[in-house]
Coordinates of C-alpha atoms in Angstrom, one line a residue:
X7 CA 55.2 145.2 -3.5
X8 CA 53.3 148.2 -2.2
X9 CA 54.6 151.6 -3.1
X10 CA 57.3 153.6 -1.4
X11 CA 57.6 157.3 -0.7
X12 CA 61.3 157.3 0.6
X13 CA 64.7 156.1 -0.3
X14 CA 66.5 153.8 2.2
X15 CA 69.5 153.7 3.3
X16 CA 71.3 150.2 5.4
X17 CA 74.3 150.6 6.9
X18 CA 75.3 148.0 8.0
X19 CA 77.6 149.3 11.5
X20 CA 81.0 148.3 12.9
X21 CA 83.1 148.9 15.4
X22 CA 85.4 151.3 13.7
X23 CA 83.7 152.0 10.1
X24 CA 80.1 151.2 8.7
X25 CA 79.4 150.3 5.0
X26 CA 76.2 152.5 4.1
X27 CA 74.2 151.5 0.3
X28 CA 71.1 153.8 -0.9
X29 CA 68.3 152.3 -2.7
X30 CA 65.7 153.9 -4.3
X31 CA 62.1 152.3 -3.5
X32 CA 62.5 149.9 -6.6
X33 CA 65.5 148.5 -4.7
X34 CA 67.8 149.9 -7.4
X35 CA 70.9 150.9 -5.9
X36 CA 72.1 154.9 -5.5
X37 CA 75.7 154.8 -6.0
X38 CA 78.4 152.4 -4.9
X39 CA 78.4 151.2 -1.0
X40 CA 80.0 153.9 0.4
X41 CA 82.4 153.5 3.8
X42 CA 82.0 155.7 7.0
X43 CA 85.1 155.7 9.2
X44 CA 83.9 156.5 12.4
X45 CA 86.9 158.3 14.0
X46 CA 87.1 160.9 10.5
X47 CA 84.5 164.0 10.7
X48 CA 85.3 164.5 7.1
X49 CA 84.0 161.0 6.2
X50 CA 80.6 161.3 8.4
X51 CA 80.1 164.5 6.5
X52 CA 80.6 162.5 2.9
X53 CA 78.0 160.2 3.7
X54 CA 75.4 163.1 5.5
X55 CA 76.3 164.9 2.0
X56 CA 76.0 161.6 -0.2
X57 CA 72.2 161.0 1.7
X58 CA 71.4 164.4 0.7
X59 CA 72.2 164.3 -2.6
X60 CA 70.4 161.2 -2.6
X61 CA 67.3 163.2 -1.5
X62 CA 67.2 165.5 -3.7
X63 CA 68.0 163.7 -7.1
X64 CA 64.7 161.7 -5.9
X65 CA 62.8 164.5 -4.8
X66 CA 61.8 162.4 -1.7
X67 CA 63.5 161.2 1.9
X68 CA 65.6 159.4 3.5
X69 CA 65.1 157.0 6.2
X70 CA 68.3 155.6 7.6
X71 CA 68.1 152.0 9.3
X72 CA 70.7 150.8 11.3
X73 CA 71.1 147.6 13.0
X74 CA 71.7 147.2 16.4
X75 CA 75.1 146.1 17.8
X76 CA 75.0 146.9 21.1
X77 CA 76.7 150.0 21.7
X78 CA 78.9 150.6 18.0
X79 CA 75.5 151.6 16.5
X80 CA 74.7 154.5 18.9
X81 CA 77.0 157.3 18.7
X82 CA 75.9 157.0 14.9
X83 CA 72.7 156.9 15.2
X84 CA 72.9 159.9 17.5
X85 CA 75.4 161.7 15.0
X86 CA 72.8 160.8 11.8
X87 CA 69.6 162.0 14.3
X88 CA 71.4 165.3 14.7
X89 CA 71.4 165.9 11.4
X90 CA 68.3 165.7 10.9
X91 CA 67.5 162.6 9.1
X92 CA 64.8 160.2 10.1
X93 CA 66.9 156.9 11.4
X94 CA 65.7 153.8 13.0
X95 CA 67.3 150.9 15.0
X96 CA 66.5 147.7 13.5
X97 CA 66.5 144.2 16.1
X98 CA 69.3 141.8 13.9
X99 CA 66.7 139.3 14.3
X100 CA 64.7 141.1 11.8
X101 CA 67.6 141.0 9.3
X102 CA 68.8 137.8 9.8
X103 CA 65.9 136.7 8.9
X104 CA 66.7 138.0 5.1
X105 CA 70.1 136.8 5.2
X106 CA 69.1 133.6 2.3
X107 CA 66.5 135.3 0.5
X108 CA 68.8 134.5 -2.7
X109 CA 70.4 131.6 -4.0
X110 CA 73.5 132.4 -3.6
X111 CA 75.1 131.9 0.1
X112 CA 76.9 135.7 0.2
X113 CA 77.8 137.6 3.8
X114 CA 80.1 140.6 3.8
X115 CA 79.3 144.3 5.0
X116 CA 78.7 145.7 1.8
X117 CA 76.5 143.0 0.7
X118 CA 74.7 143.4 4.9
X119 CA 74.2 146.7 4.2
X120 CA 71.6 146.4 1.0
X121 CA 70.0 143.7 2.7
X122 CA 69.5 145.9 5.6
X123 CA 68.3 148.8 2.7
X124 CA 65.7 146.1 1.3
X125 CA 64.6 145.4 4.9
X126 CA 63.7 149.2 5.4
X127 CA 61.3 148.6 2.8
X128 CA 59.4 146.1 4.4
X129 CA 55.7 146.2 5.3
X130 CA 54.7 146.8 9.0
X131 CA 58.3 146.9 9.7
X132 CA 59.5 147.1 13.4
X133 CA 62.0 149.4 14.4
X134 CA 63.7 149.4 18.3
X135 CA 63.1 152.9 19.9
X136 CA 66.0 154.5 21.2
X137 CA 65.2 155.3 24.9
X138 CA 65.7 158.4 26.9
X139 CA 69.1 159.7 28.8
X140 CA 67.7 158.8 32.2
X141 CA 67.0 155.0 30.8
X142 CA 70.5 155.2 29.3
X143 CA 72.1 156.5 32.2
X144 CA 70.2 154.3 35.0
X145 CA 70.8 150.8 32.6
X146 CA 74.1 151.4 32.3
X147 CA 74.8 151.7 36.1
X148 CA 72.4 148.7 36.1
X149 CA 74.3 146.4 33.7
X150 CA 77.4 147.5 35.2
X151 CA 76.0 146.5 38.6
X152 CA 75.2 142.5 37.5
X153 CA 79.1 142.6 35.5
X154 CA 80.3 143.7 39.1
X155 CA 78.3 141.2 40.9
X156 CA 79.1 138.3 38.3
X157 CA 83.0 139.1 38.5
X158 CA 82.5 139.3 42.4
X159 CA 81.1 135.3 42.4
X160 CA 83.7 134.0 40.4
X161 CA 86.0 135.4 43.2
X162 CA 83.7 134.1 45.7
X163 CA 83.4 131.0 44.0
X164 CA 87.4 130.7 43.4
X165 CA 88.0 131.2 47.6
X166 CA 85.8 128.3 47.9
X167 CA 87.8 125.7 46.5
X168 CA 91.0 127.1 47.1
X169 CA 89.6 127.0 51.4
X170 CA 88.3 123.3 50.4
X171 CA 92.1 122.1 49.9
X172 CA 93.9 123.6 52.5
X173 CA 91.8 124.4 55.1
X174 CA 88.4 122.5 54.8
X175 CA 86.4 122.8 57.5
X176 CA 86.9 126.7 57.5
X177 CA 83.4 126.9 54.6
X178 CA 81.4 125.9 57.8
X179 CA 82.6 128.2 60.3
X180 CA 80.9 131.3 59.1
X181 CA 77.3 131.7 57.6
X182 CA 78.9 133.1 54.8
X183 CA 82.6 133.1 53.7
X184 CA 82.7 136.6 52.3
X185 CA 81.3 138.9 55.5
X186 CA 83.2 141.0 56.9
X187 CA 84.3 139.2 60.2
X188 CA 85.2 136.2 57.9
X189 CA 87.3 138.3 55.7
X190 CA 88.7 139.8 58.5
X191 CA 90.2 136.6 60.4
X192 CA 91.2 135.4 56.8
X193 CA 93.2 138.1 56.3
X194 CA 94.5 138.8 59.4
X195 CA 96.0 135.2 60.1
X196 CA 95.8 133.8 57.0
X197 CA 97.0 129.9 57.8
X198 CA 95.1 127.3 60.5
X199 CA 98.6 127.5 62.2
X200 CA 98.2 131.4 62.8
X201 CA 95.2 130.7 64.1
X202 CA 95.8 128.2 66.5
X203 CA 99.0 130.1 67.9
X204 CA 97.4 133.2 68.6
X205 CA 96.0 134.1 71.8
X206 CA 92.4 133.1 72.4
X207 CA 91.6 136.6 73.5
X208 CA 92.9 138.3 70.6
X209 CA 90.6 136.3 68.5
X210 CA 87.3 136.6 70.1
X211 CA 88.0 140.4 70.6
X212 CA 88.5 140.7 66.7
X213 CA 85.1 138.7 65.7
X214 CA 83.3 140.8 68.4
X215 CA 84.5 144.1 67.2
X216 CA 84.0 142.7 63.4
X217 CA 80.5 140.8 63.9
X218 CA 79.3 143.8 66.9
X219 CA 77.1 140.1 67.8
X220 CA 78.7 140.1 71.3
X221 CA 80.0 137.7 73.4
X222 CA 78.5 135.0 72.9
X223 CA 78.6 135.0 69.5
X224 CA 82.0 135.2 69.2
X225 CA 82.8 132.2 71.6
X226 CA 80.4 130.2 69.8
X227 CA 82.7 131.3 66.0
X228 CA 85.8 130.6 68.0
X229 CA 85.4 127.2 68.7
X230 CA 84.0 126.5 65.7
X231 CA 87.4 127.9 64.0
X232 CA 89.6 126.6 66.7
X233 CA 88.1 122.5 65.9
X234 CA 88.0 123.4 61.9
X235 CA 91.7 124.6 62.4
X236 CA 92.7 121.5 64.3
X237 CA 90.8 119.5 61.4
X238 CA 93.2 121.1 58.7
X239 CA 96.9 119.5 60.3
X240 CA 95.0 116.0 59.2
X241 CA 92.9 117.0 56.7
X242 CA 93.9 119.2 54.2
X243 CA 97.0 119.9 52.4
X244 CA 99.1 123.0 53.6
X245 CA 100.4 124.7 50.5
X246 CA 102.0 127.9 50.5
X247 CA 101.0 129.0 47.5
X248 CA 97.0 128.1 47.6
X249 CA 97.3 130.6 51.1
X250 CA 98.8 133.3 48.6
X251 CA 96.1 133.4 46.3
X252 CA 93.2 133.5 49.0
X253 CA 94.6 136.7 50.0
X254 CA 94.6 137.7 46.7
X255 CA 91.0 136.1 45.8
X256 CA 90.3 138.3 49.6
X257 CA 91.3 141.8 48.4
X258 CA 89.5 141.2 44.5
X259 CA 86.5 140.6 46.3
X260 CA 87.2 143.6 48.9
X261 CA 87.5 145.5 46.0
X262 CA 84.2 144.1 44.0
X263 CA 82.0 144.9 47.0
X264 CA 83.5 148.4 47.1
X265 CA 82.6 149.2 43.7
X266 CA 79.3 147.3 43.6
X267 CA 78.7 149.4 46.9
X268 CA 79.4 152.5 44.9
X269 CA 77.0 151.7 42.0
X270 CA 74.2 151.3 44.2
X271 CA 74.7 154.6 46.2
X272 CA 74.6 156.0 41.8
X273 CA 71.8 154.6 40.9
X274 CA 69.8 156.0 44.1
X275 CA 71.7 159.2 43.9
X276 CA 70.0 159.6 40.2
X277 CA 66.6 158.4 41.5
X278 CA 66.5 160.7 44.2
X279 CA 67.3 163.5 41.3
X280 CA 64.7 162.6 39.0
X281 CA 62.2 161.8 41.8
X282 CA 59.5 163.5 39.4
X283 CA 60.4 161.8 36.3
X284 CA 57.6 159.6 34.9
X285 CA 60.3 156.9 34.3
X286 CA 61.4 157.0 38.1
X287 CA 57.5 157.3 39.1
X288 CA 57.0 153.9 37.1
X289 CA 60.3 152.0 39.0
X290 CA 58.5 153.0 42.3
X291 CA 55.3 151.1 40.8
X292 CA 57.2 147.9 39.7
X293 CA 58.6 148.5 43.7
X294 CA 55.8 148.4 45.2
X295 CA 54.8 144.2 43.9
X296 CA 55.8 142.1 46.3
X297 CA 59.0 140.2 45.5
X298 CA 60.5 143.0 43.8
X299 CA 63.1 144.6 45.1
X300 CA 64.4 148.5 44.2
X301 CA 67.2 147.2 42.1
X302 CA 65.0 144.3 40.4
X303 CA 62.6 147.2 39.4
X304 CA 65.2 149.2 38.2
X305 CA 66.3 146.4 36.1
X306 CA 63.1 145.9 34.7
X307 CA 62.4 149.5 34.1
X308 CA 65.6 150.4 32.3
X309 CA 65.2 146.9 29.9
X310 CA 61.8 147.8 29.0
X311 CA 62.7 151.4 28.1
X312 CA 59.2 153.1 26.8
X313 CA 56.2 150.9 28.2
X314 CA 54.5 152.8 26.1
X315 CA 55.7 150.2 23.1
X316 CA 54.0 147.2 24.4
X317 CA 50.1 146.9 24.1
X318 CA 49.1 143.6 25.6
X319 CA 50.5 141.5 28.0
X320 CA 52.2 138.7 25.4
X321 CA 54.0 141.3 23.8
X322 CA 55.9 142.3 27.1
X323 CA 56.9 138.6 28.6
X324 CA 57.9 137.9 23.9
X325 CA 60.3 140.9 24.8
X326 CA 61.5 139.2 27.6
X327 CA 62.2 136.1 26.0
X328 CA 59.2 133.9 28.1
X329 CA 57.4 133.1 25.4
X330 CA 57.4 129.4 24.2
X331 CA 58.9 128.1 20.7
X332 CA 56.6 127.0 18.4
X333 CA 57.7 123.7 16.4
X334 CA 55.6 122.8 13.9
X335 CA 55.3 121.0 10.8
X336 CA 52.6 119.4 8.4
X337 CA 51.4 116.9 11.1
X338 CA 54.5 117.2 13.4
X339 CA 54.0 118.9 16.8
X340 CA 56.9 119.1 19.2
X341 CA 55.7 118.1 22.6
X342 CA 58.7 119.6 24.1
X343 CA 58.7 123.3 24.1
X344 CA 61.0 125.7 26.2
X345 CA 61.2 129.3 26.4
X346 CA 62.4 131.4 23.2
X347 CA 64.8 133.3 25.5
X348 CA 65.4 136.0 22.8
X349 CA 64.6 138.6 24.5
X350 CA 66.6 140.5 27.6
X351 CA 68.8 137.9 29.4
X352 CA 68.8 140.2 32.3
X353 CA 65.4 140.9 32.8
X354 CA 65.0 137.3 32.6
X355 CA 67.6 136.7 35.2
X356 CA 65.9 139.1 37.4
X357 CA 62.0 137.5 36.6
X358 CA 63.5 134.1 37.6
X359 CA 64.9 135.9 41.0
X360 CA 61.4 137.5 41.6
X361 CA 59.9 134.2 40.8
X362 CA 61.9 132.1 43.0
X363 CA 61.2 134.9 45.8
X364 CA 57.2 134.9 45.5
X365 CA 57.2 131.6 46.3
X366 CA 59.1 131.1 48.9
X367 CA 58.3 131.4 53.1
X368 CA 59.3 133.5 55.0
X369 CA 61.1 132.0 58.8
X370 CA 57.3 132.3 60.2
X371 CA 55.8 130.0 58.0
X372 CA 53.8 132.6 56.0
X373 CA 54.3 132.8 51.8
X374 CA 55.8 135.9 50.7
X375 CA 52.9 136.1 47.8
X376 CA 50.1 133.5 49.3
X377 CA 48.8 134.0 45.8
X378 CA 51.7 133.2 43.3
X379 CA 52.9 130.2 45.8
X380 CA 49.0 128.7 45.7
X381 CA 49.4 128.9 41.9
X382 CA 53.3 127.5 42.2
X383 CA 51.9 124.7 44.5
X384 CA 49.2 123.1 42.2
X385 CA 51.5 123.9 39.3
X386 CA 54.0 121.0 40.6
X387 CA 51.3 118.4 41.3
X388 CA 51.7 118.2 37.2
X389 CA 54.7 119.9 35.9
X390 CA 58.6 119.9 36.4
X391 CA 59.8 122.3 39.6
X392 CA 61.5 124.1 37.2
X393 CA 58.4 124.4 34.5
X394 CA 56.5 125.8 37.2
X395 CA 59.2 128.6 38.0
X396 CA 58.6 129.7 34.3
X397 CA 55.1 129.7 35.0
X398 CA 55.4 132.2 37.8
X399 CA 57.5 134.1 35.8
X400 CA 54.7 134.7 33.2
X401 CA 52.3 135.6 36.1
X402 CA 55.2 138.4 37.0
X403 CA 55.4 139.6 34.0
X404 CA 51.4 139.8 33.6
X405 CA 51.5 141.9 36.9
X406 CA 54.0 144.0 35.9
X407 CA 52.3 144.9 32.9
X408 CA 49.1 145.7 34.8
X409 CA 50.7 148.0 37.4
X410 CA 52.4 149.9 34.4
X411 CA 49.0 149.9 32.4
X412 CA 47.0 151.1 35.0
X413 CA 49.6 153.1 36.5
X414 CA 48.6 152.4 40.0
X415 CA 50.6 150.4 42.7
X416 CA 50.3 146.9 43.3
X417 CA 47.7 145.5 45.5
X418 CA 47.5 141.6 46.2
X419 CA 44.5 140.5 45.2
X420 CA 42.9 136.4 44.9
X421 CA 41.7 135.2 41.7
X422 CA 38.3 135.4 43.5
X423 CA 38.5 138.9 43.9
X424 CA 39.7 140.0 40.4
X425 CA 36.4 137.9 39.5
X426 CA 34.0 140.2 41.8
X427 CA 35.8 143.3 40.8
X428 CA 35.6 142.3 37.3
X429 CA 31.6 141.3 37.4
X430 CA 31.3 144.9 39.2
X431 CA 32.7 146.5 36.4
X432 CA 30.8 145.1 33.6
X433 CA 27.4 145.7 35.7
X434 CA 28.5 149.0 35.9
X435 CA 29.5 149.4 32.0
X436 CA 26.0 147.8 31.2

C-alpha cells in the first residue's frame, strides 16, 4: 500500500439521501456512516461540518468521491464543490469492480459507501470530470432531443399497424405516413368511406395546398388513395375503435414533432450565442466530416465533454463503448468477440448513423465518403455486413479524434495521400 496524504470520504448517493463514511488513509474508519438527507440544509451542513472536523483531527484533507448515478449525484457534488472541498465523480464500473473483495457477499449503502472510501485510495485512480454549463446545457437539449424522437417512433410505429388492419393499402399511398399532407387527409376524413364519398375536387385541392407539388402530383396521390380506399371495403376490417386511436396516435405525433421542432430551434439558438466558445468551435469541426450532421456533432461533442481527457485514439472509441471484449483464459481464446458497448449508448447510436451514411450513394451513383465505402467494400469480401459497420465506426471515431487533436477541419484524404504527407513530414523532421 503506498502512503496517503488525505482522508477519504465515499458516499455512496441516492435519490433522496446519501450514506457518507470517512476513512483515514489506513482505511480505519472516522466515525459512524453518517446520512445526508438531501432536501434538509441543516443535514448537508452536519456532514460539510463532520468532513471538517475530520480534517482537522488529521491535520490533512479531504477528498470526497462520489459515484455517478446519473443525475442524483450532481446537485451534490455541486453543493460539496461549493464548499470548497476537493470532490470527484467516480464511473460505478470502477466500484463494482470492489464489490467481492471480501468473503463475505454484503451490499447495502452504508457498507457502498466505505467501499467507495477504500476505492478513493486506489493507485492511478480515475475520476469522471464534471463538464462545463454549456456541455450541460447543450446535452441535455441533446438527450432530450433522441427521448422526443424515440417516443415520436413508437407513435409512428403504433399508426402503422393500427393502418395495416383497417385500411391496408393506405402505408403505400404516401412516401411517408407521418408528412404533413398524409397527416392531413388522415385527419381530415379519417375512414376509406370518407374518402371515397367526398368530392374528387376537394381532395386533390387539399394534397395540393398540403404537398405545394402541384397538379400532377396530387392526381397521381389521389388515385393512389382512391384504389387503396376501394381495397379496404374487401380487405381490411372496419373497426370503429382502431379509426379512434389513429387520430389519437395523429395528434401524439403532431405534438412530438412540435416539441422535437422546438428543441432543435434551442440547441441552435445556444450555438449561435456561444458562437466563440471553444466547445461550439470544436462541434463546427466534428461538422465539417462528411457524414456528420450538426446535430450528430453536437451529440458527439456534448458526450465527450473535455477532449482534452482523451490522449490517443483507443482511449476515445473505449469511451464510446467500440472497443472489443477480451476473453481469455490459460489456453482459452474466444474467437467470438463483440464490442464492449460500455461506454455512451448514444454516441454509439449516432457513430452507427454516421457509419451507415459514409457508406452509402448518393441518387448519382457517387459514395458519400469514396474513402470509408472503399474500406467498407473490401471489409465484406471477409467479414459479416454488420462487422464491417463496426469497422467503419472505428475509422469515425479515429477521424474524429484527429480533427479534434489537430484542431483543424476535416479534409478527405486517400490512404495514399496520408502516406506522402506523412514521408514529407519525417523528411522534413530529419
Amino acid at each position: 500500500m503506498y502512503p496517503c496524504d488525505f482522508i477519504s470520504v465515499g458516499v455512496d448517493v441516492g435519490a433522496d439521501f446519501s450514506w457518507m463514511s470517512i476513512l483515514t488513509p489506513n482505511h480505519k474508519p472516522i466515525g459512524k456512516p453518517f446520512k445526508i438527507i438531501h432536501d434538509s440544509l441543516d443535514s448537508l451542513e452536519r456532514a460539510t461540518s463532520t468532513i471538517k472536523k475530520a480534517e482537522e483531527s488529521n491535520s490533512m484533507k479531504a477528498r470526497i468521491f462520489l459515484e455517478s448515478t446519473g443525475i442524483y449525484h450532481f446537485p451534490l457534488f455541486c453543493y460539496l464543490k461549493e464548499s470548497g472541498f476537493e470532490v470527484f465523480v467516480l464511473n460505478p464500473l470502477i466500484t463494482d469492480s470492489n464489490k467481492n473483495s471480501g468473503i463475505r457477499k454484503v451490499k447495502n449503502d452504508k457498507f457502498d459507501s466505505i467501499r467507495i472510501a477504500k476505492t478513493g485510495f486506489s493507485y492511478d485512480l480515475k475520476v469522471s470530470l464534471i463538464p462545463s454549463d454549456i456541455v450541460l446545457n447543450l446535452r441535455s437539449l441533446v438527450r432530450e432531443y433522441y427521448d422526443l424522437v424515440d417516443s415520436k417512433t413508437r407513435y409512428v410505429n403504433k399508426l402503422h399497424k393500427e393502418l395495416r388492419m383497417v385500411f391496408p393499402g393506405y402505408c403505400k399511398v404516401f412516401s411517408s405516413i407521418v408528412g404533413k399532407t398524409s397527416l392531413k387527409i388522415l385527419k381530415t376524413y379519417n375512414t376509406p368511406e370518407n374518402i371515397l364519398s367526398t368530392p374528387k375536387d376537394d381532395v386533390i385541392n387539399l394534397i395540393t395546398s398540403t404537398s405545394r407539388m402541384g397538379m400532377k402530383y396530387a392526381l397521381e396521390k389521389y388515385e393512389k388513395l382512391i384504389e387503396a380506399a376501394n381495397l379496404a371495403k374487401y380487405y381490411g376490417k372496419h373497426l370503429k375503435s382502431v379509426f379512434e386511436l389513429i387520430q389519437v396516435d395523429i395528434e401524439f405525433i403532431e405534438l412530438y414533432i412540435s416539441k422535437i421542432e422546438s428543441i432543435l430551434k434551442s440547441i441552435n439558438d445556444y450555438i449561435l450565442e456561444y458562437e466563440d466558445h471553444k466547445f461550439i468551435k470544436q462541434i463546427h469541426l466534428l461538422d465539417s466530416i462528411i457524414g456528420i450532421g450538426l446535430i450528430s456533432a453536437v451529440t458527439l461533442m456534448c458526450e465527450i465533454g473535455d477532449f482534452s481527457a482523451f490522449s490517443k485514439p483507443k482511449q476515445l472509441f473505449a469511451y464510446f463503448g467500440l472497443d472489443p471484449e477480451v476473453r481469455e483464459s490459460a489456453k482459452f481464446k474466444g474467437t467470438q468477440v463483440h464490442m464492449s458497448k460500455r461506454g455512451s449508448r448514444i454516441a454509439r447510436r449516432v457513430l452507427f448513423t454516421v457509419a451507415l451514411s459514409s457508406v452509402r450513394t448518393n441518387p448519382n451513383g457517387q459514395a458519400v465518403n469514396p474513402v470509408l465505402k472503399d474500406y467498407y467494400d473490401k471489409k465484406k469480401l471477409s467479414k459479416p455486413k454488420m462487422v464491417a459497420i463496426g469497422a467503419i465506426m472505428h475509422k469515425v471515431s479515429n477521424i474524429i479524434f484527429a480533427v479534434l487533436r489537430d484542431n483543424r477541419p476535416f479534409v478527405l484524404r486517400t490512404p495514399s495521400e496520408h502516406c506522402n504527407i506523412y514521408k514529407r513530414q519525417m523528411s522534413i523532421a530529419a
